[in-house]
Coordinates of N, CA and C in Angstrom, one line a residue:
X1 N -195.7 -98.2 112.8 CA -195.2 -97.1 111.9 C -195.0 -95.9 112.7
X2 N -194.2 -95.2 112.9 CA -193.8 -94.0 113.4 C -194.4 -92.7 112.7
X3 N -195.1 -92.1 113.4 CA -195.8 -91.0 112.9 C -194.5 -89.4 113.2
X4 N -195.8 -88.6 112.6 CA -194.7 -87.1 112.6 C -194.5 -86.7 114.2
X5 N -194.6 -87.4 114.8 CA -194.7 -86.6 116.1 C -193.3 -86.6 117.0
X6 N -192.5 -88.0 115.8 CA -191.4 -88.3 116.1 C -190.0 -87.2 115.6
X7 N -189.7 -87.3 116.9 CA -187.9 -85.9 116.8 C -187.5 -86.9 117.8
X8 N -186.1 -87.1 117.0 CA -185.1 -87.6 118.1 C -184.5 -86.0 119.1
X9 N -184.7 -85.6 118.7 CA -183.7 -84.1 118.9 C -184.1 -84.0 119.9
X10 N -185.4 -83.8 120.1 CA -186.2 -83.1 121.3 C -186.7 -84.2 122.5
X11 N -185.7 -85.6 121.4 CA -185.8 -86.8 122.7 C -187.6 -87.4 122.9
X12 N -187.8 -87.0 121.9 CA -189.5 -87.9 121.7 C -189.9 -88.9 120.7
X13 N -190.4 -90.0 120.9 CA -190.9 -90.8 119.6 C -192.4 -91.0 120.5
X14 N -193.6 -90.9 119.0 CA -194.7 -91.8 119.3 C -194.9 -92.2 117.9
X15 N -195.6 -93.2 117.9 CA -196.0 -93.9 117.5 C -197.6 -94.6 117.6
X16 N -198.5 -95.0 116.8 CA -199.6 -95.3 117.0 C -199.9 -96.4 118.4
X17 N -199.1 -96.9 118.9 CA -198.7 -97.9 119.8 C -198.2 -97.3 121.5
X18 N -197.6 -96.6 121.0 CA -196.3 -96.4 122.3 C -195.7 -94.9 121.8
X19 N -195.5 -94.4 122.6 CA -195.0 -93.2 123.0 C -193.5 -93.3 124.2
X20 N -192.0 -92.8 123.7 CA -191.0 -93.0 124.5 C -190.6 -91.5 124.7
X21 N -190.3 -91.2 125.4 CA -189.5 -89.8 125.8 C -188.5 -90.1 127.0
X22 N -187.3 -88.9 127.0 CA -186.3 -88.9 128.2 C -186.9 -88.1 129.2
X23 N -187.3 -88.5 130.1 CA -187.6 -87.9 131.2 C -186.3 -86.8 132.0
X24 N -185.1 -87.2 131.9 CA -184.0 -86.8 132.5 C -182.7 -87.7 131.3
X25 N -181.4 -86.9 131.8 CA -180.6 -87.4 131.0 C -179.9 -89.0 131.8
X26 N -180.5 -90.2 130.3 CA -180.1 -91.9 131.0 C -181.5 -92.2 131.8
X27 N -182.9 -91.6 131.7 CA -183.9 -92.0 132.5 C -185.4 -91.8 131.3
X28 N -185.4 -92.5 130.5 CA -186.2 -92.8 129.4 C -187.8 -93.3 130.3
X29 N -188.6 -93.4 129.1 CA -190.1 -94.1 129.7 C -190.6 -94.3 128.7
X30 N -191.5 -95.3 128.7 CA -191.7 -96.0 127.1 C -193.5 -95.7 127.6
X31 N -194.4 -95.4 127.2 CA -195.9 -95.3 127.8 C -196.5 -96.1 126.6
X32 N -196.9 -97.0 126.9 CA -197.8 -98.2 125.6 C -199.3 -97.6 126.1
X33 N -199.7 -96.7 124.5 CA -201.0 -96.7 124.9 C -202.4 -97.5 125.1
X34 N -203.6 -96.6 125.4 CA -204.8 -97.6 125.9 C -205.3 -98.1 124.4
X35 N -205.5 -99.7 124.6 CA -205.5 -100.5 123.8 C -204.6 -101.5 122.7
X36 N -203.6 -100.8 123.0 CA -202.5 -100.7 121.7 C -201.8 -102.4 122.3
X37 N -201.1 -103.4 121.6 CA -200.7 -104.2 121.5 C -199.0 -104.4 121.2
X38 N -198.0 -104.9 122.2 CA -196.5 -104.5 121.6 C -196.4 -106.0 121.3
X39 N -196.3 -105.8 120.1 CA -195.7 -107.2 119.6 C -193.6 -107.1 119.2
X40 N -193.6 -108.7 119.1 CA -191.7 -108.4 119.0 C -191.3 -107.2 118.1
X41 N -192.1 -106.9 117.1 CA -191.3 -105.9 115.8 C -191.3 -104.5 116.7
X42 N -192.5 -104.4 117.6 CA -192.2 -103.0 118.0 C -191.4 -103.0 118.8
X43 N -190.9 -104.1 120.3 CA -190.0 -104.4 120.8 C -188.8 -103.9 120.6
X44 N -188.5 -104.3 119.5 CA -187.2 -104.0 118.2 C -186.9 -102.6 118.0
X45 N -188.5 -102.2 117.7 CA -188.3 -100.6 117.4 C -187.9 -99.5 118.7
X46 N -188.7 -99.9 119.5 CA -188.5 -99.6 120.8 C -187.1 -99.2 121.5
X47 N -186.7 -100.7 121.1 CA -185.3 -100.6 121.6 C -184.2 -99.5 120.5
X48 N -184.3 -99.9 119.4 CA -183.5 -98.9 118.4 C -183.8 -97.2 118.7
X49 N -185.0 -96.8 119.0 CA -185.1 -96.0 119.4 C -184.6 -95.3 121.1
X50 N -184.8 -96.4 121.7 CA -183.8 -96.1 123.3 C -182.6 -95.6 123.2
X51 N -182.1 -96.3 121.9 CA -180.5 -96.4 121.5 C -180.5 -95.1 121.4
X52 N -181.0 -94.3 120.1 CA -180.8 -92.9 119.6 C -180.8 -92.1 120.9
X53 N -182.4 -92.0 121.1 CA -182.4 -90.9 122.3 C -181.1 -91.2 123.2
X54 N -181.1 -92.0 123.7 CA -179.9 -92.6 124.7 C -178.4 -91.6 124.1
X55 N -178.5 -91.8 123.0 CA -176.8 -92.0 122.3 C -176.6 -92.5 122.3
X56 N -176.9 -93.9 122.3 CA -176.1 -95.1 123.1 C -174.8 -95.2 124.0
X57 N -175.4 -94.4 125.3 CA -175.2 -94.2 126.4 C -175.8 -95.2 127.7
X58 N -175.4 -95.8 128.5 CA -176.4 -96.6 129.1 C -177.3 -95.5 129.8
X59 N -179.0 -96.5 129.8 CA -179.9 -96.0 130.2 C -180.7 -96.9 131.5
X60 N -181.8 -96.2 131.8 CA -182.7 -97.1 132.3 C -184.2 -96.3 132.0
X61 N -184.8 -97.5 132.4 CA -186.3 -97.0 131.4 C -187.7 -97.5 132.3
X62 N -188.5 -96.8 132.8 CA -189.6 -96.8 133.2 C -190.9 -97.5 131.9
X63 N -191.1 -98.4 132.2 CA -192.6 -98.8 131.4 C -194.0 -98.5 131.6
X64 N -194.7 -97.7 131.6 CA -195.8 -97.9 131.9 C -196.7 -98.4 130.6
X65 N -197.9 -98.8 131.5 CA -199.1 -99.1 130.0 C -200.3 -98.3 130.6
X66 N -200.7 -98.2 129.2 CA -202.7 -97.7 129.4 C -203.4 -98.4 129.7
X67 N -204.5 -97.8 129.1 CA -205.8 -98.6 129.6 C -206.0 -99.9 128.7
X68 N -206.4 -101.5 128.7 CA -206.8 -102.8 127.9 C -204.9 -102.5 127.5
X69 N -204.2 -102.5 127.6 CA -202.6 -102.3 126.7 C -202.3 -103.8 127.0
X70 N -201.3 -104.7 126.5 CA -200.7 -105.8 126.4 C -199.8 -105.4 125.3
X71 N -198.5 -106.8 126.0 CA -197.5 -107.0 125.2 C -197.6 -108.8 125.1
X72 N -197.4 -109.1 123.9 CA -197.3 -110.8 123.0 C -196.3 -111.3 123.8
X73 N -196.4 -112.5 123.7 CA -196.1 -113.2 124.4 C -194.7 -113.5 123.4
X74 N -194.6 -112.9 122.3 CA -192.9 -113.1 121.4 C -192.4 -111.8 121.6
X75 N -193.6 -110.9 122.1 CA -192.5 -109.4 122.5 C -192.1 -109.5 124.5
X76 N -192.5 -110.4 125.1 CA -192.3 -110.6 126.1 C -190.9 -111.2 126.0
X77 N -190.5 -112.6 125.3 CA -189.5 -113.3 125.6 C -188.3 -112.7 124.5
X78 N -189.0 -111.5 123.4 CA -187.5 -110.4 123.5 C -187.1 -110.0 124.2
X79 N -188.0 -108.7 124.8 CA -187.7 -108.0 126.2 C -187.4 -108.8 127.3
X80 N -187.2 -110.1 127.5 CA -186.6 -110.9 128.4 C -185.1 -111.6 128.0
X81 N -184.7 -111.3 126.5 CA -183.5 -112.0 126.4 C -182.3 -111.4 126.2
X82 N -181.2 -111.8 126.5 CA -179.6 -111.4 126.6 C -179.5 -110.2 125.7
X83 N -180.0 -110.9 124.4 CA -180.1 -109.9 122.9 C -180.4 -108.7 123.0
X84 N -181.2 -108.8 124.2 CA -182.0 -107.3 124.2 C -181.7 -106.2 125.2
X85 N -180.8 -106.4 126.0 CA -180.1 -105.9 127.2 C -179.7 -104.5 126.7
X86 N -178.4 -104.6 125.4 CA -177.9 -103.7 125.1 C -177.0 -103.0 126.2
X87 N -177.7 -101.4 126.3 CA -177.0 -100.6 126.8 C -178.1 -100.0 128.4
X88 N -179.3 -101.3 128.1 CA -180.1 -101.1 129.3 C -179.4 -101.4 130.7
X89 N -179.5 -100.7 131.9 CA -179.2 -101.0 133.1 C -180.5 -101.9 133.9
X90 N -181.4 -100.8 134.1 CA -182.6 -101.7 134.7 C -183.6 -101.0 133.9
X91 N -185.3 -102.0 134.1 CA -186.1 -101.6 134.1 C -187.1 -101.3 134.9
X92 N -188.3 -100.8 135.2 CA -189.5 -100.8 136.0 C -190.5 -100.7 135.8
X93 N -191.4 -101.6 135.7 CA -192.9 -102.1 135.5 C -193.6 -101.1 136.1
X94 N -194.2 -100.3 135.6 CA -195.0 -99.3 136.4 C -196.6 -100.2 136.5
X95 N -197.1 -101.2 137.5 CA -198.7 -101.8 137.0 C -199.7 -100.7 137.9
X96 N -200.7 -100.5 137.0 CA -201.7 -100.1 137.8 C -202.9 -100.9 137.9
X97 N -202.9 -101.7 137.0 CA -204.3 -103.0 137.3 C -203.8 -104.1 137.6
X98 N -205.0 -104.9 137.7 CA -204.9 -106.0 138.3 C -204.2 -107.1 137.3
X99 N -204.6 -106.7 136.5 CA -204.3 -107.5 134.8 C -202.8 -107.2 134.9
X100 N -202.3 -106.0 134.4 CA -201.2 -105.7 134.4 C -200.0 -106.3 135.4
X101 N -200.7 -106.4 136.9 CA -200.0 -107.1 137.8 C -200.1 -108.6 137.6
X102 N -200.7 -108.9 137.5 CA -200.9 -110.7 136.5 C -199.6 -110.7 135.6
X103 N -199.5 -110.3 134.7 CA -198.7 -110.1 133.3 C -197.6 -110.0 134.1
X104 N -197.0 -109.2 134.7 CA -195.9 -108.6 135.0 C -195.2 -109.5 135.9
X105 N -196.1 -110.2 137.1 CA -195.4 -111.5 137.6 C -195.1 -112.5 136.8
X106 N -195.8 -113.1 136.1 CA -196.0 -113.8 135.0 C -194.4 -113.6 134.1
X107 N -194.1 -112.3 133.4 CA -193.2 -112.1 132.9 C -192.0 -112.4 134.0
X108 N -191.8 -111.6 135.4 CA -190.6 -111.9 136.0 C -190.5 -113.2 136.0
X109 N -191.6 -113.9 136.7 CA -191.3 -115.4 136.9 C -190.6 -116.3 135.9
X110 N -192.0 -116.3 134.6 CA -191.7 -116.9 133.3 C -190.2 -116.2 132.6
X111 N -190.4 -115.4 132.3 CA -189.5 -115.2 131.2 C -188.3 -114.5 131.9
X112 N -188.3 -114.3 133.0 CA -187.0 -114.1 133.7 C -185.8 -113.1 133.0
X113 N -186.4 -111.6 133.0 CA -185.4 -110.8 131.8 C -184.1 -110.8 132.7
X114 N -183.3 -110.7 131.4 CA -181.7 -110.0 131.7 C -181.2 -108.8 132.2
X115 N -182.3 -108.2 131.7 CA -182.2 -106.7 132.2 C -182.7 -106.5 133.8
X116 N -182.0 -105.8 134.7 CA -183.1 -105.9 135.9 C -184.1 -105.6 135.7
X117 N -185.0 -105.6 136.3 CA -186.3 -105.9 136.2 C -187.3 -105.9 137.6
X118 N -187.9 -104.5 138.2 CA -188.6 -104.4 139.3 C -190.1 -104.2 139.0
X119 N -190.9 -104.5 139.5 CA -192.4 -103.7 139.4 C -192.7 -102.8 140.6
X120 N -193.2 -101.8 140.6 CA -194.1 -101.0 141.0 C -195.3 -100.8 140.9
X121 N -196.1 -99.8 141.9 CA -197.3 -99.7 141.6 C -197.3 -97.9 142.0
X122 N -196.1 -97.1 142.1 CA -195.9 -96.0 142.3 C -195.3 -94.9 141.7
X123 N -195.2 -94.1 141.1 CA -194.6 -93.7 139.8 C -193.4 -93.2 140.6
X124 N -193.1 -92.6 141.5 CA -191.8 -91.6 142.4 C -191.1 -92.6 143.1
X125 N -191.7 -94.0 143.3 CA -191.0 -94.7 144.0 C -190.1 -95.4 142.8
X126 N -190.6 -96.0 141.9 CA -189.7 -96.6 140.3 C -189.1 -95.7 140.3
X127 N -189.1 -94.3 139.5 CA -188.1 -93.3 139.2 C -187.1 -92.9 140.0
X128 N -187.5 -93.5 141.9 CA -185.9 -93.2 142.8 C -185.5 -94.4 142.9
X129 N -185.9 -95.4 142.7 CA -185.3 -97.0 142.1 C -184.5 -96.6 140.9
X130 N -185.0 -96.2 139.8 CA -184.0 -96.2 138.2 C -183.2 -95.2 138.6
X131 N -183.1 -94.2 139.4 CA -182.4 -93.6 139.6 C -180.6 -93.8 140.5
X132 N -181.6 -94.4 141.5 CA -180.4 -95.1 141.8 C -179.6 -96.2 141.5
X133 N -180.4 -96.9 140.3 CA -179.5 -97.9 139.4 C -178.3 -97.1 138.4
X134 N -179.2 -96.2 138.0 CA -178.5 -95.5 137.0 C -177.4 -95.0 137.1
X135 N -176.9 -94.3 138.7 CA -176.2 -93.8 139.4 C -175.4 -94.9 139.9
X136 N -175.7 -96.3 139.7 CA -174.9 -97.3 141.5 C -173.5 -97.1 140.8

């Protein structure tokens, strides 16, 4: 459920879960907070909301997670399918744990998204990666 904190205008959504804002114009970041769980419906929401901020303009989008954070294993194989591409260019896995780096090979390997799809473990190195996608 989307709380008051959400303005498209000002290019922010949070939500009890996840928090998205545009970093720059076409360079979005989705931050799943500590503990919080993204299952497919938020997935869903996620993406409708990329759309707005976006204009549905193509984007690209930085993921980070918090602290204990996970995504379901039915919000994994959205965010890995055709369906879900849209108006996305690439994405980048921001991991900072060990767990998170589990998950995130796990995801490239297994579910093999449509969307590009890099991991990091650097925040300035992803953002001149999405950068340069966004630009190629």
């Amino acid at each position: 459920m989307v709380q008051d904190k959400t303005d498209i205008t000002t290019h922010l959504v949070e939500t009890d879960k996840y928090i998205i804002r545009e970093l720059e114009p076409g360079l979005l970041e989705t931050v799943v907070k500590n503990n919080a769980t993204i299952e497919s419906r938020d997935a869903w929401e996620i993406k409708k909301y990329n759309l707005k901020i976006s204009n549905n303009k193509p984007y690209v989008v930085l993921v980070t997670s918090g602290h204990l954070s996970s995504v379901s294993r039915g919000a994994r194989e959205v965010v890995a399918s055709k369906e879900y591409v849209g108006n996305t260019i690439a994405k980048a896995l921001l991991v900072e744990s060990l767990g998170h780096r589990i998950v995130g090979n796990f995801y490239l390997a297994v579910n093999k998204p449509f969307i590009k799809t890099r991991m990091f473990t650097e925040r300035e190195e992803a953002l001149s990666w999405l950068r340069k996608e966004l630009n190629a």
